């Protein structure tokens, strides 16, 4: 699938910016700043930038196992990609193009340089593919240069966990979106590599994944609520 919108369905840049500002007011991982023009230059989701964030996670969790920091940093990045895309689609009918996303500062917040977007497709299958391309597609490009080897199914499970977690949070904030939000989330869970990563277990979008993010391996760590190891 193309990373950008076609001429027929392209949304004006001003509408994309307004949609991003609107969903940012939801707070948390829905916040995605917009920068007119090319952005900071060299600030996209680079190998060095991700490695620095993974090291910060390891330091915060007091663990030297590199892949733990990589997995937890990856999970957080996944949530920051899925959340604004889902909200823009369901609240404003716009799919933002995420290929120019970059870190906003030395922390983990993101912003979008030269914001572009397209109208949300009406077909359920096309919508799921468009959303997955802009959230999970960008995430997979980051995965091509991780600083440690992590199992592909763990990474796919992280993405699925972040997707459903973002959807559940949006449901709590906008309960009127329950129908389309639940339908889109279910469609996304059978799209591309997310197929087989887990299942929705309740109407509030609780989830059980088929892999583990490794958080249980940190000192005093535990399993997450959606972990396959949780009892």
CSV table of C-alpha atoms in Angstrom, one decimal:
chain,number,residue,atom,x,y,z
A,1,UNK,CA,0.0,0.0,0.0
A,2,UNK,CA,1.2,3.5,-0.8
A,3,UNK,CA,2.4,5.5,2.2
A,4,UNK,CA,0.7,8.7,1.0
A,5,UNK,CA,-2.8,9.7,0.0
A,6,UNK,CA,-3.9,9.7,-3.6
A,7,UNK,CA,-5.0,13.0,-5.3
A,8,UNK,CA,-8.7,12.0,-5.1
A,9,UNK,CA,-8.8,11.3,-1.4
A,10,UNK,CA,-6.2,13.7,0.0
A,11,UNK,CA,-7.2,15.9,2.9
A,12,UNK,CA,-6.1,19.5,3.1
A,13,UNK,CA,-3.0,20.0,5.3
A,14,UNK,CA,-5.0,22.5,7.5
A,15,UNK,CA,-7.6,19.8,8.2
A,16,UNK,CA,-5.0,17.3,9.1
A,17,UNK,CA,-3.4,19.8,11.5
A,18,UNK,CA,-6.7,20.6,13.1
A,19,UNK,CA,-7.5,16.9,13.5
A,20,UNK,CA,-4.2,16.3,15.2
A,21,UNK,CA,-4.8,19.2,17.5
A,22,UNK,CA,-8.3,17.9,18.3
A,23,UNK,CA,-7.1,14.4,19.3
A,24,UNK,CA,-4.2,15.8,21.2
A,25,UNK,CA,-6.8,17.3,23.6
A,26,UNK,CA,-7.6,13.7,24.6
A,27,UNK,CA,-4.3,13.7,26.3
A,28,UNK,CA,-1.7,10.9,26.9
A,29,UNK,CA,-0.4,9.1,23.9
A,30,UNK,CA,-3.0,10.7,21.6
A,31,UNK,CA,-0.9,13.9,21.6
A,32,UNK,CA,1.1,14.2,18.3
A,33,UNK,CA,2.5,17.6,17.5
A,34,UNK,CA,2.6,18.9,13.9
A,35,UNK,CA,5.5,20.9,12.4
A,36,UNK,CA,5.0,22.7,9.1
A,37,UNK,CA,7.8,22.0,6.6
A,38,UNK,CA,10.5,19.3,6.8
A,39,UNK,CA,10.8,19.2,10.6
A,40,UNK,CA,14.1,19.2,12.5
A,41,UNK,CA,16.1,17.3,9.9
A,42,UNK,CA,17.6,14.0,10.9
A,43,UNK,CA,15.1,13.7,13.7
A,44,UNK,CA,13.0,10.8,12.3
A,45,UNK,CA,12.8,7.6,14.2
A,46,UNK,CA,16.4,6.7,13.8
A,47,UNK,CA,18.4,3.7,15.1
A,48,UNK,CA,20.4,6.0,17.4
A,49,UNK,CA,17.3,7.7,18.8
A,50,UNK,CA,15.5,4.4,19.5
A,51,UNK,CA,18.7,2.9,21.1
A,52,UNK,CA,18.9,5.9,23.4
A,53,UNK,CA,15.3,5.4,24.5
A,54,UNK,CA,15.8,1.7,25.1
A,55,UNK,CA,18.9,2.5,27.3
A,56,UNK,CA,16.8,4.9,29.3
A,57,UNK,CA,14.2,2.2,29.9
A,58,UNK,CA,16.9,-0.2,31.0
A,59,UNK,CA,18.3,2.3,33.4
A,60,UNK,CA,14.8,3.1,34.8
A,61,UNK,CA,14.0,-0.5,35.3
A,62,UNK,CA,17.4,-1.4,36.7
A,63,UNK,CA,18.1,-4.2,34.3
A,64,UNK,CA,21.1,-4.8,32.0
A,65,UNK,CA,19.2,-7.2,29.6
A,66,UNK,CA,19.2,-5.1,26.4
A,67,UNK,CA,16.2,-6.8,24.8
A,68,UNK,CA,14.0,-5.8,27.7
A,69,UNK,CA,14.6,-2.2,27.2
A,70,UNK,CA,14.1,-2.6,23.5
A,71,UNK,CA,10.8,-4.4,24.0
A,72,UNK,CA,9.4,-1.9,26.5
A,73,UNK,CA,10.6,1.1,24.4
A,74,UNK,CA,9.0,-0.5,21.4
A,75,UNK,CA,5.7,-1.1,23.2
A,76,UNK,CA,5.6,2.6,24.2
A,77,UNK,CA,6.4,3.8,20.7
A,78,UNK,CA,3.7,1.5,19.3
A,79,UNK,CA,1.1,3.1,21.6
A,80,UNK,CA,2.2,6.6,20.5
A,81,UNK,CA,1.7,5.6,16.8
A,82,UNK,CA,-1.6,3.8,17.1
A,83,UNK,CA,-3.3,6.3,19.4
A,84,UNK,CA,-3.4,9.4,17.3
A,85,UNK,CA,-4.0,7.4,14.1
A,86,UNK,CA,-7.1,5.7,15.6
A,87,UNK,CA,-8.4,8.9,17.1
A,88,UNK,CA,-8.0,10.9,13.9
A,89,UNK,CA,-9.7,8.3,11.8
A,90,UNK,CA,-12.7,7.7,14.1
A,91,UNK,CA,-13.2,11.3,15.4
A,92,UNK,CA,-12.3,13.3,12.3
A,93,UNK,CA,-12.4,10.8,9.4
A,94,UNK,CA,-8.8,11.5,8.4
A,95,UNK,CA,-5.9,9.0,8.1
A,96,UNK,CA,-2.7,10.9,8.9
A,97,UNK,CA,0.4,10.0,6.9
A,98,UNK,CA,3.0,8.9,9.5
A,99,UNK,CA,6.1,8.5,7.4
A,100,UNK,CA,7.6,11.8,8.6
A,101,UNK,CA,7.0,11.2,12.3
A,102,UNK,CA,9.9,12.1,14.5
A,103,UNK,CA,10.8,12.4,18.2
A,104,UNK,CA,9.8,15.8,19.4
A,105,UNK,CA,12.6,16.1,21.9
A,106,UNK,CA,14.9,14.0,24.0
A,107,UNK,CA,11.9,12.2,25.6
A,108,UNK,CA,9.5,9.8,24.0
A,109,UNK,CA,6.9,12.3,22.6
A,110,UNK,CA,6.4,12.4,18.9
A,111,UNK,CA,5.5,15.0,16.3
A,112,UNK,CA,4.7,14.9,12.6
A,113,UNK,CA,6.7,16.9,10.1
A,114,UNK,CA,4.9,18.3,7.0
A,115,UNK,CA,1.6,16.8,8.1
A,116,UNK,CA,-0.4,15.2,5.3
A,117,UNK,CA,-3.4,12.8,5.3
A,118,UNK,CA,-6.2,11.3,3.4
A,119,UNK,CA,-10.0,10.8,3.9
A,120,UNK,CA,-10.8,7.5,5.7
A,121,UNK,CA,-11.8,4.8,3.2
A,122,UNK,CA,-15.4,3.7,3.5
A,123,UNK,CA,-14.7,0.0,3.0
A,124,UNK,CA,-13.9,-1.7,6.3
A,125,UNK,CA,-11.0,-3.8,4.8
A,126,UNK,CA,-9.5,-0.7,3.1
A,127,UNK,CA,-9.8,1.3,6.3
A,128,UNK,CA,-8.0,-1.4,8.3
A,129,UNK,CA,-5.2,-1.6,5.7
A,130,UNK,CA,-4.8,2.2,5.7
A,131,UNK,CA,-4.6,2.5,9.4
A,132,UNK,CA,-2.2,-0.4,9.8
A,133,UNK,CA,0.0,1.0,7.1
A,134,UNK,CA,0.4,4.3,9.0
A,135,UNK,CA,0.8,2.9,12.5
A,136,UNK,CA,2.2,-0.7,12.3
A,137,UNK,CA,3.9,0.0,9.0
A,138,UNK,CA,6.0,2.8,10.5
A,139,UNK,CA,6.7,0.6,13.6
A,140,UNK,CA,8.0,-2.2,11.4
A,141,UNK,CA,10.5,0.2,9.7
A,142,UNK,CA,11.8,1.0,13.2
A,143,UNK,CA,12.1,-2.7,13.9
A,144,UNK,CA,14.5,-3.1,10.9
A,145,UNK,CA,17.3,-1.6,12.9
A,146,UNK,CA,16.7,-2.4,16.6
A,147,UNK,CA,19.8,-2.4,18.8
A,148,UNK,CA,19.1,-6.0,20.0
A,149,UNK,CA,17.5,-9.1,18.5
A,150,UNK,CA,13.9,-9.5,19.6
A,151,UNK,CA,11.5,-12.3,18.4
A,152,UNK,CA,9.3,-11.1,15.6
A,153,UNK,CA,6.1,-12.5,17.2
A,154,UNK,CA,6.9,-10.6,20.4
A,155,UNK,CA,7.2,-7.4,18.4
A,156,UNK,CA,3.9,-8.1,16.6
A,157,UNK,CA,2.4,-8.9,20.0
A,158,UNK,CA,3.6,-5.5,21.3
A,159,UNK,CA,2.0,-3.8,18.4
A,160,UNK,CA,-1.3,-5.6,18.9
A,161,UNK,CA,-1.2,-4.9,22.7
A,162,UNK,CA,-0.6,-1.2,22.0
A,163,UNK,CA,-3.4,-1.1,19.4
A,164,UNK,CA,-6.0,-2.6,21.8
A,165,UNK,CA,-4.8,-0.5,24.7
A,166,UNK,CA,-5.1,2.6,22.7
A,167,UNK,CA,-8.5,1.6,21.5
A,168,UNK,CA,-9.7,0.8,25.0
A,169,UNK,CA,-8.5,4.2,26.2
A,170,UNK,CA,-10.3,6.0,23.3
A,171,UNK,CA,-13.4,4.0,24.2
A,172,UNK,CA,-13.3,5.3,27.8
A,173,UNK,CA,-12.9,8.9,26.6
A,174,UNK,CA,-15.4,8.6,23.7
A,175,UNK,CA,-17.9,5.9,24.6
A,176,UNK,CA,-20.1,7.0,21.7
A,177,UNK,CA,-17.5,5.5,19.3
A,178,UNK,CA,-18.0,1.9,20.7
A,179,UNK,CA,-19.4,0.4,17.5
A,180,UNK,CA,-17.0,1.7,14.9
A,181,UNK,CA,-14.0,1.5,17.3
A,182,UNK,CA,-14.7,-2.1,18.2
A,183,UNK,CA,-15.2,-3.1,14.6
A,184,UNK,CA,-12.0,-1.4,13.4
A,185,UNK,CA,-10.0,-2.9,16.2
A,186,UNK,CA,-11.2,-6.3,15.4
A,187,UNK,CA,-10.5,-5.8,11.7
A,188,UNK,CA,-7.0,-4.6,12.5
A,189,UNK,CA,-6.3,-7.7,14.6
A,190,UNK,CA,-6.7,-9.8,11.5
A,191,UNK,CA,-4.7,-7.5,9.3
A,192,UNK,CA,-1.1,-8.3,8.2
A,193,UNK,CA,1.2,-9.5,11.0
A,194,UNK,CA,-1.3,-8.8,13.7
A,195,UNK,CA,-3.4,-11.9,12.8
A,196,UNK,CA,-3.0,-14.5,15.5
A,197,UNK,CA,-1.3,-12.1,18.0
A,198,UNK,CA,-4.2,-12.3,20.5
A,199,UNK,CA,-7.9,-11.8,21.1
A,200,UNK,CA,-10.3,-9.3,22.5
A,201,UNK,CA,-11.9,-10.8,25.7
A,202,UNK,CA,-14.6,-8.3,26.7
A,203,UNK,CA,-16.8,-5.4,25.6
A,204,UNK,CA,-14.5,-2.8,27.1
A,205,UNK,CA,-11.7,-4.1,24.8
A,206,UNK,CA,-9.8,-6.1,27.3
A,207,UNK,CA,-7.2,-8.2,25.5
A,208,UNK,CA,-5.1,-11.4,25.9
A,209,UNK,CA,-2.0,-11.5,23.8
A,210,UNK,CA,-0.1,-14.7,22.8
A,211,UNK,CA,3.3,-13.4,23.6
A,212,UNK,CA,5.1,-11.5,26.4
A,213,UNK,CA,6.7,-8.1,26.4
A,214,UNK,CA,9.4,-9.3,28.9
A,215,UNK,CA,8.5,-6.9,31.7
A,216,UNK,CA,8.3,-9.9,34.1
A,217,UNK,CA,12.0,-10.3,33.7
A,218,UNK,CA,12.9,-6.9,35.4
A,219,UNK,CA,13.8,-6.8,39.1
A,220,UNK,CA,10.5,-6.9,41.0
A,221,UNK,CA,8.7,-7.2,37.6
A,222,UNK,CA,5.4,-8.8,36.9
A,223,UNK,CA,3.2,-9.9,34.1
A,224,UNK,CA,1.0,-7.3,32.4
A,225,UNK,CA,-2.8,-7.7,32.4
A,226,UNK,CA,-3.0,-8.9,28.8
A,227,UNK,CA,0.1,-11.2,29.0
A,228,UNK,CA,-0.1,-14.8,27.9
A,229,UNK,CA,1.6,-15.7,31.2
A,230,UNK,CA,-0.9,-13.9,33.4
A,231,UNK,CA,-3.2,-16.2,35.5
